[in-house]
XYZ file of C-alpha atoms in Angstrom:
409
model
C 93.945 -0.577 80.948
C 94.394 2.745 80.067
C 96.965 4.887 78.400
C 96.968 8.650 78.396
C 98.604 10.057 75.087
C 101.881 10.036 76.025
C 101.678 5.999 75.790
C 102.474 5.614 79.319
C 100.025 3.242 81.277
C 98.723 4.470 84.528
C 98.530 2.363 87.277
C 96.490 2.672 90.530
C 96.981 6.271 92.431
C 99.292 6.292 95.290
C 99.825 8.049 98.809
C 99.862 11.430 97.661
C 95.955 10.991 95.559
C 97.938 11.170 92.270
C 98.324 8.422 89.221
C 101.838 6.159 89.226
C 102.693 6.105 85.789
C 104.692 3.448 84.140
C 106.099 2.700 80.850
C 108.710 4.848 80.847
C 106.754 6.470 78.365
C 107.781 3.748 75.642
C 104.111 1.775 75.863
C 102.259 2.162 72.886
C 98.532 2.647 73.065
C 96.389 -0.179 72.322
C 95.924 -1.214 69.050
C 92.254 -1.225 68.984
C 92.428 2.529 69.944
C 91.887 5.584 67.954
C 94.133 6.840 66.717
C 94.751 10.262 68.988
C 95.768 12.214 65.623
C 91.797 12.491 64.857
C 90.911 13.068 68.216
C 91.097 17.362 68.155
C 87.655 18.642 68.505
C 86.727 20.209 71.924
C 82.774 18.357 72.832
C 81.010 17.173 75.132
C 81.818 13.628 75.263
C 79.887 11.843 77.743
C 76.304 10.848 78.712
C 74.457 12.081 82.092
C 76.099 15.621 82.640
C 73.290 18.110 84.460
C 73.257 21.613 86.443
C 72.738 20.768 90.318
C 70.016 23.364 91.950
C 70.683 22.165 95.655
C 73.673 21.787 98.136
C 73.875 19.950 101.277
C 76.783 20.861 103.339
C 79.627 18.377 103.961
C 81.116 16.466 106.721
C 83.533 16.789 109.034
C 85.264 14.230 107.766
C 84.370 15.607 103.988
C 82.229 14.598 101.911
C 82.594 13.086 98.191
C 79.846 12.707 95.360
C 80.470 9.559 92.332
C 78.359 10.620 89.184
C 78.923 7.172 86.628
C 78.532 8.327 83.101
C 79.617 6.629 79.442
C 81.792 8.369 76.994
C 79.967 8.036 73.905
C 83.305 8.474 70.937
C 86.296 8.614 71.422
C 88.118 11.327 72.712
C 91.793 12.625 74.443
C 92.586 15.521 77.088
C 89.555 15.013 78.621
C 88.384 18.274 81.080
C 85.110 18.683 83.773
C 83.495 22.351 84.145
C 81.179 22.699 87.220
C 79.536 25.777 87.966
C 77.463 27.104 91.006
C 73.846 27.496 90.903
C 72.559 31.299 92.349
C 69.813 29.556 94.402
C 72.038 26.258 95.687
C 72.388 27.827 99.109
C 76.478 28.037 97.823
C 76.416 32.120 98.497
C 80.424 31.903 99.015
C 80.825 29.343 96.047
C 81.835 25.724 96.202
C 85.067 24.145 97.422
C 87.159 20.606 97.101
C 89.107 18.626 94.225
C 87.618 16.521 91.826
C 89.191 13.650 89.504
C 88.145 10.749 86.891
C 87.994 7.446 88.232
C 88.487 5.740 84.065
C 88.871 1.901 84.268
C 90.025 1.563 88.056
C 92.238 3.953 87.520
C 91.849 7.803 89.382
C 93.310 10.991 87.776
C 92.821 13.337 90.043
C 92.166 16.883 88.352
C 94.089 20.440 88.429
C 92.828 23.775 87.960
C 95.653 25.981 86.505
C 97.762 23.716 88.073
C 96.161 23.394 91.601
C 94.279 20.698 92.522
C 91.887 22.463 95.204
C 89.305 24.578 94.004
C 87.082 27.589 94.647
C 83.923 27.735 92.379
C 82.315 31.476 92.636
C 78.291 31.094 93.037
C 76.872 32.016 89.225
C 79.945 31.277 87.891
C 81.551 28.227 86.529
C 85.193 26.764 86.196
C 87.011 24.152 83.544
C 89.857 21.361 84.827
C 93.069 21.035 83.331
C 93.379 19.226 80.826
C 93.769 15.431 81.060
C 95.991 13.008 79.202
C 94.198 10.503 79.218
C 92.496 8.627 76.097
C 88.528 6.786 76.430
C 87.013 5.169 73.677
C 83.416 5.146 73.174
C 81.407 2.677 75.884
C 84.194 3.373 78.899
C 82.450 3.894 81.930
C 83.353 7.201 83.949
C 83.098 8.421 86.957
C 83.406 11.724 88.099
C 84.418 12.926 91.055
C 83.731 16.048 93.593
C 86.000 16.199 97.026
C 84.175 18.651 99.111
C 85.890 20.004 101.603
C 84.547 19.792 105.480
C 81.927 22.012 105.799
C 81.443 23.229 102.539
C 78.236 22.966 100.367
C 78.104 19.737 98.099
C 75.843 19.447 95.104
C 73.230 17.689 95.789
C 69.750 18.240 94.356
C 66.344 17.371 92.415
C 67.585 16.876 88.231
C 65.782 13.185 88.381
C 66.817 10.415 86.194
C 65.207 7.160 85.703
C 68.063 4.938 87.179
C 70.553 5.058 89.897
C 72.881 7.378 88.382
C 74.455 9.554 91.381
C 76.246 8.297 95.099
C 76.898 10.907 97.995
C 79.334 9.180 100.914
C 80.918 10.736 103.769
C 84.576 10.366 104.490
C 87.866 9.933 102.213
C 87.360 8.839 98.720
C 88.794 5.175 98.793
C 87.284 3.609 95.309
C 84.032 3.604 93.194
C 80.999 3.326 95.316
C 77.606 2.042 94.141
C 75.194 4.132 93.065
C 72.560 4.818 94.838
C 70.463 7.622 93.849
C 68.328 8.807 90.715
C 69.406 12.076 90.543
C 72.180 13.392 87.965
C 72.030 16.638 90.244
C 75.921 16.179 91.942
C 77.534 15.114 88.480
C 79.999 17.819 86.418
C 77.588 19.893 84.463
C 80.195 18.960 81.551
C 82.784 16.564 80.423
C 83.926 17.610 77.636
C 87.171 16.487 75.488
C 89.427 16.317 72.165
C 87.424 13.969 70.026
C 86.086 13.247 66.171
C 85.022 16.281 64.635
C 81.541 14.296 63.562
C 81.067 13.326 67.174
C 77.306 14.277 68.392
C 76.365 16.183 71.209
C 73.328 17.480 72.548
C 72.615 20.480 74.934
C 68.907 20.897 76.867
C 67.975 23.681 78.070
C 65.003 25.388 79.632
C 63.700 25.978 82.848
C 61.137 23.922 85.355
C 59.573 22.367 82.464
C 62.432 20.519 81.664
C 62.208 19.000 85.582
C 60.360 15.805 84.500
C 62.626 14.908 82.981
C 61.359 14.623 79.364
C 63.632 16.343 77.044
C 67.021 14.220 78.436
C 65.476 10.920 78.411
C 64.690 11.901 74.366
C 68.258 12.891 74.673
C 69.559 10.069 75.910
C 67.622 7.796 73.263
C 69.852 9.260 70.565
C 72.987 7.571 72.033
C 74.292 11.059 71.665
C 76.738 12.623 73.975
C 74.644 15.070 76.239
C 73.905 17.502 79.024
C 70.920 19.044 80.818
C 71.617 22.762 81.495
C 68.160 23.389 82.401
C 67.609 25.708 85.567
C 64.172 26.297 86.811
C 62.379 29.849 87.073
C 64.620 30.852 84.902
C 63.415 33.473 82.326
C 64.441 33.378 78.793
C 68.104 33.240 79.294
C 71.478 35.770 77.896
C 73.748 36.850 80.315
C 72.609 34.244 82.842
C 74.051 31.773 80.679
C 77.257 32.522 81.821
C 77.366 30.178 84.939
C 76.668 27.913 82.962
C 78.574 28.978 79.206
C 80.259 31.341 77.383
C 80.225 32.675 73.723
C 83.622 31.946 73.741
C 82.564 27.793 73.835
C 83.744 26.357 70.594
C 80.367 24.451 69.416
C 80.654 22.313 72.717
C 77.469 20.850 71.478
C 76.544 19.995 68.278
C 72.699 20.081 68.813
C 70.310 22.196 71.466
C 66.447 21.794 72.054
C 65.171 25.323 74.226
C 62.198 25.871 76.175
C 62.180 28.783 77.281
C 59.113 31.092 78.085
C 56.700 30.301 80.526
C 58.259 32.258 82.730
C 58.496 35.303 80.225
C 54.422 35.327 80.211
C 54.770 39.055 82.107
C 56.552 40.639 79.047
C 54.057 41.551 75.768
C 54.247 38.331 73.247
C 56.498 40.869 70.801
C 59.009 41.356 74.090
C 59.425 37.458 74.777
C 59.756 36.814 71.042
C 62.566 39.224 70.814
C 64.211 37.957 74.111
C 64.089 34.461 72.534
C 65.925 35.497 69.369
C 68.888 37.535 71.409
C 68.895 34.182 73.496
C 68.737 32.161 70.122
C 71.360 34.179 68.949
C 73.726 34.285 72.072
C 73.356 30.052 72.133
C 74.493 29.627 68.067
C 77.347 32.688 68.811
C 79.693 30.081 70.641
C 78.391 27.443 72.051
C 75.969 25.565 70.466
C 76.129 24.562 66.177
C 72.572 23.796 65.277
C 69.589 25.085 67.901
C 65.794 24.969 68.084
C 62.845 25.625 70.417
C 60.201 24.052 71.478
C 56.102 25.055 71.206
C 54.893 26.534 75.495
C 53.132 24.117 76.833
C 49.224 25.360 77.823
C 48.217 26.930 81.131
C 45.534 26.395 83.271
C 43.306 26.465 86.038
C 41.862 23.476 87.284
C 38.570 22.678 89.440
C 39.334 19.208 89.770
C 42.558 18.470 90.090
C 43.540 18.104 86.482
C 41.656 15.068 86.455
C 39.059 16.233 83.217
C 39.598 18.766 80.159
C 36.029 20.365 80.706
C 36.573 21.157 84.405
C 39.325 23.254 83.451
C 40.068 26.839 82.159
C 43.087 28.377 80.300
C 44.619 31.240 81.379
C 47.002 33.734 79.307
C 45.520 32.461 75.952
C 46.429 35.449 74.051
C 50.382 35.557 74.429
C 50.258 31.674 73.866
C 47.891 31.561 71.488
C 50.877 34.687 70.224
C 54.135 32.636 70.905
C 52.536 29.115 69.962
C 51.729 30.719 66.577
C 54.699 32.487 66.240
C 56.857 29.561 66.612
C 55.002 27.163 64.804
C 54.998 29.759 61.813
C 58.757 28.871 62.080
C 59.568 31.797 64.186
C 59.915 34.592 60.958
C 61.862 37.522 61.301
C 61.850 40.308 59.063
C 64.949 42.532 58.789
C 66.297 40.860 62.697
C 62.964 41.295 64.365
C 60.303 38.982 65.129
C 57.637 39.420 62.694
C 54.434 37.258 64.755
C 52.137 37.872 61.904
C 54.861 36.664 59.192
C 54.834 38.855 55.838
C 57.109 39.262 52.961
C 60.130 38.727 53.307
C 60.417 36.662 56.470
C 63.230 34.622 57.027
C 61.982 31.614 58.976
C 63.782 28.816 61.210
C 66.142 26.287 58.878
C 66.710 29.261 56.357
C 69.521 30.906 56.159
C 69.932 34.046 58.084
C 67.854 32.576 61.390
C 69.357 31.961 64.293
C 67.310 28.023 64.597
C 67.005 25.133 62.535
C 63.151 24.184 63.250
C 61.024 24.218 66.464
C 60.297 21.454 68.506
C 55.896 21.161 68.910
C 55.303 19.462 72.314
C 52.611 21.508 72.946
C 50.877 19.481 70.484
C 51.202 16.412 72.099
C 49.442 17.534 75.512
C 46.812 20.172 74.340
C 43.402 20.324 73.577
C 40.398 21.848 73.038
C 37.828 22.964 75.802
C 35.325 26.398 75.689
C 38.293 28.492 77.049
C 41.460 27.366 75.395
C 43.706 25.272 74.288
C 44.241 23.144 77.936
C 45.974 20.113 79.160
C 44.751 16.336 77.484
C 43.858 14.149 80.430
C 43.025 11.057 78.323
C 46.640 9.271 79.019
C 45.993 10.595 83.152
C 46.782 13.524 85.020
C 48.884 15.376 82.810
C 49.811 18.412 85.564
C 49.546 19.021 89.015
C 49.375 22.797 88.708
C 48.223 23.688 85.341
C 51.771 24.265 84.301
C 54.354 21.711 85.172
C 53.846 18.125 83.555
C 53.194 15.493 85.949
C 55.431 11.903 84.331
C 52.242 11.481 82.450
C 52.508 14.749 80.655
C 56.392 14.395 80.411
C 56.056 10.882 78.455
C 53.622 12.857 75.886
C 56.219 15.038 75.255
C 58.982 12.876 75.001
C 58.699 10.525 71.940
C 58.218 14.393 70.151
C 61.375 15.593 71.602
C 63.307 12.353 70.734
C 62.082 12.362 66.717
C 63.020 16.246 66.813
C 66.639 14.972 68.075
C 66.518 12.207 65.626
C 65.677 14.344 62.802
C 68.290 16.940 63.490
C 71.430 14.856 64.297
C 73.326 14.967 62.357
């Protein structure tokens, strides 16, 4: 049974697609439920939400995307956020209706009072608060009912278990989850929760595609969302299609991997861009933030099956950035100091936007005469010299998982 925050029992939805309330407003919340008065902090409250990257087109009868999530904490006044990727084949945005299915009850969401919404390309929309309370462990299904002919969130943000379903026609109930990808889920499911409830955001470029960071986040049991975007350079303003500086610490902890797509910059320019991005993120949506080191960049004569067959590229750039990061990304007078120096402030110290550095590169690099290259001792770690395979990802995942566990307070 599900209860809204007014103490009303919610039955199955009616023929108009809206929930039917019962109980006359006098039925108390369940005795074992969390006191709603202590649920006051707006935050991400489920697992397995992600930033989608591609689309398919809805059928003439409409198409429904359903994603499955677990509430990691008690929460009320639930809402979802959808955004539209710039390269997702949705130049005119996406149009549809959304809802949440909780314990067999369907709640139609509204957006500024309307149930039909168009979310623009490179923008996002957050639904109105839903007066429903959930408890930790509750299963939540997020539903997107795409208008006929509208793009439908699809894509390639993979997951290890069936998490989403895509069906044509009207929504008549939760189908079996059959797609092992997060793409198609909302980018966030937020609610008012306990002040200390933890939530993680994963940020970066296509280095995250093999899933190591989101699996690491999932291992903590905290709420999390993967908002990485392939081919993205170090972002500030472009993050506004996902987050804004006005977001009130929706995530208690974040880890960013950006940098790989900025090798055309000088190391000093890249360090300054990273600093600006860290400051933007910690100004609002992320309370505490870390940065990873950069993976190796190599060519290979034998398909990355051996160490000796590789040649390191961008050596000076990578050595400078990783050396700076491993030194705690020192800042002097608010500017990156690649060589450190007297008076430098480092990650974890007052006045620095980072709480620490997660050295994923150390798990996958090894020396050869050309520099630091991909370690092949566990198998083929990459197929292009930059992006990790599952072999490479499995080497980095425990490093990221330990970093999350160590910093999740």
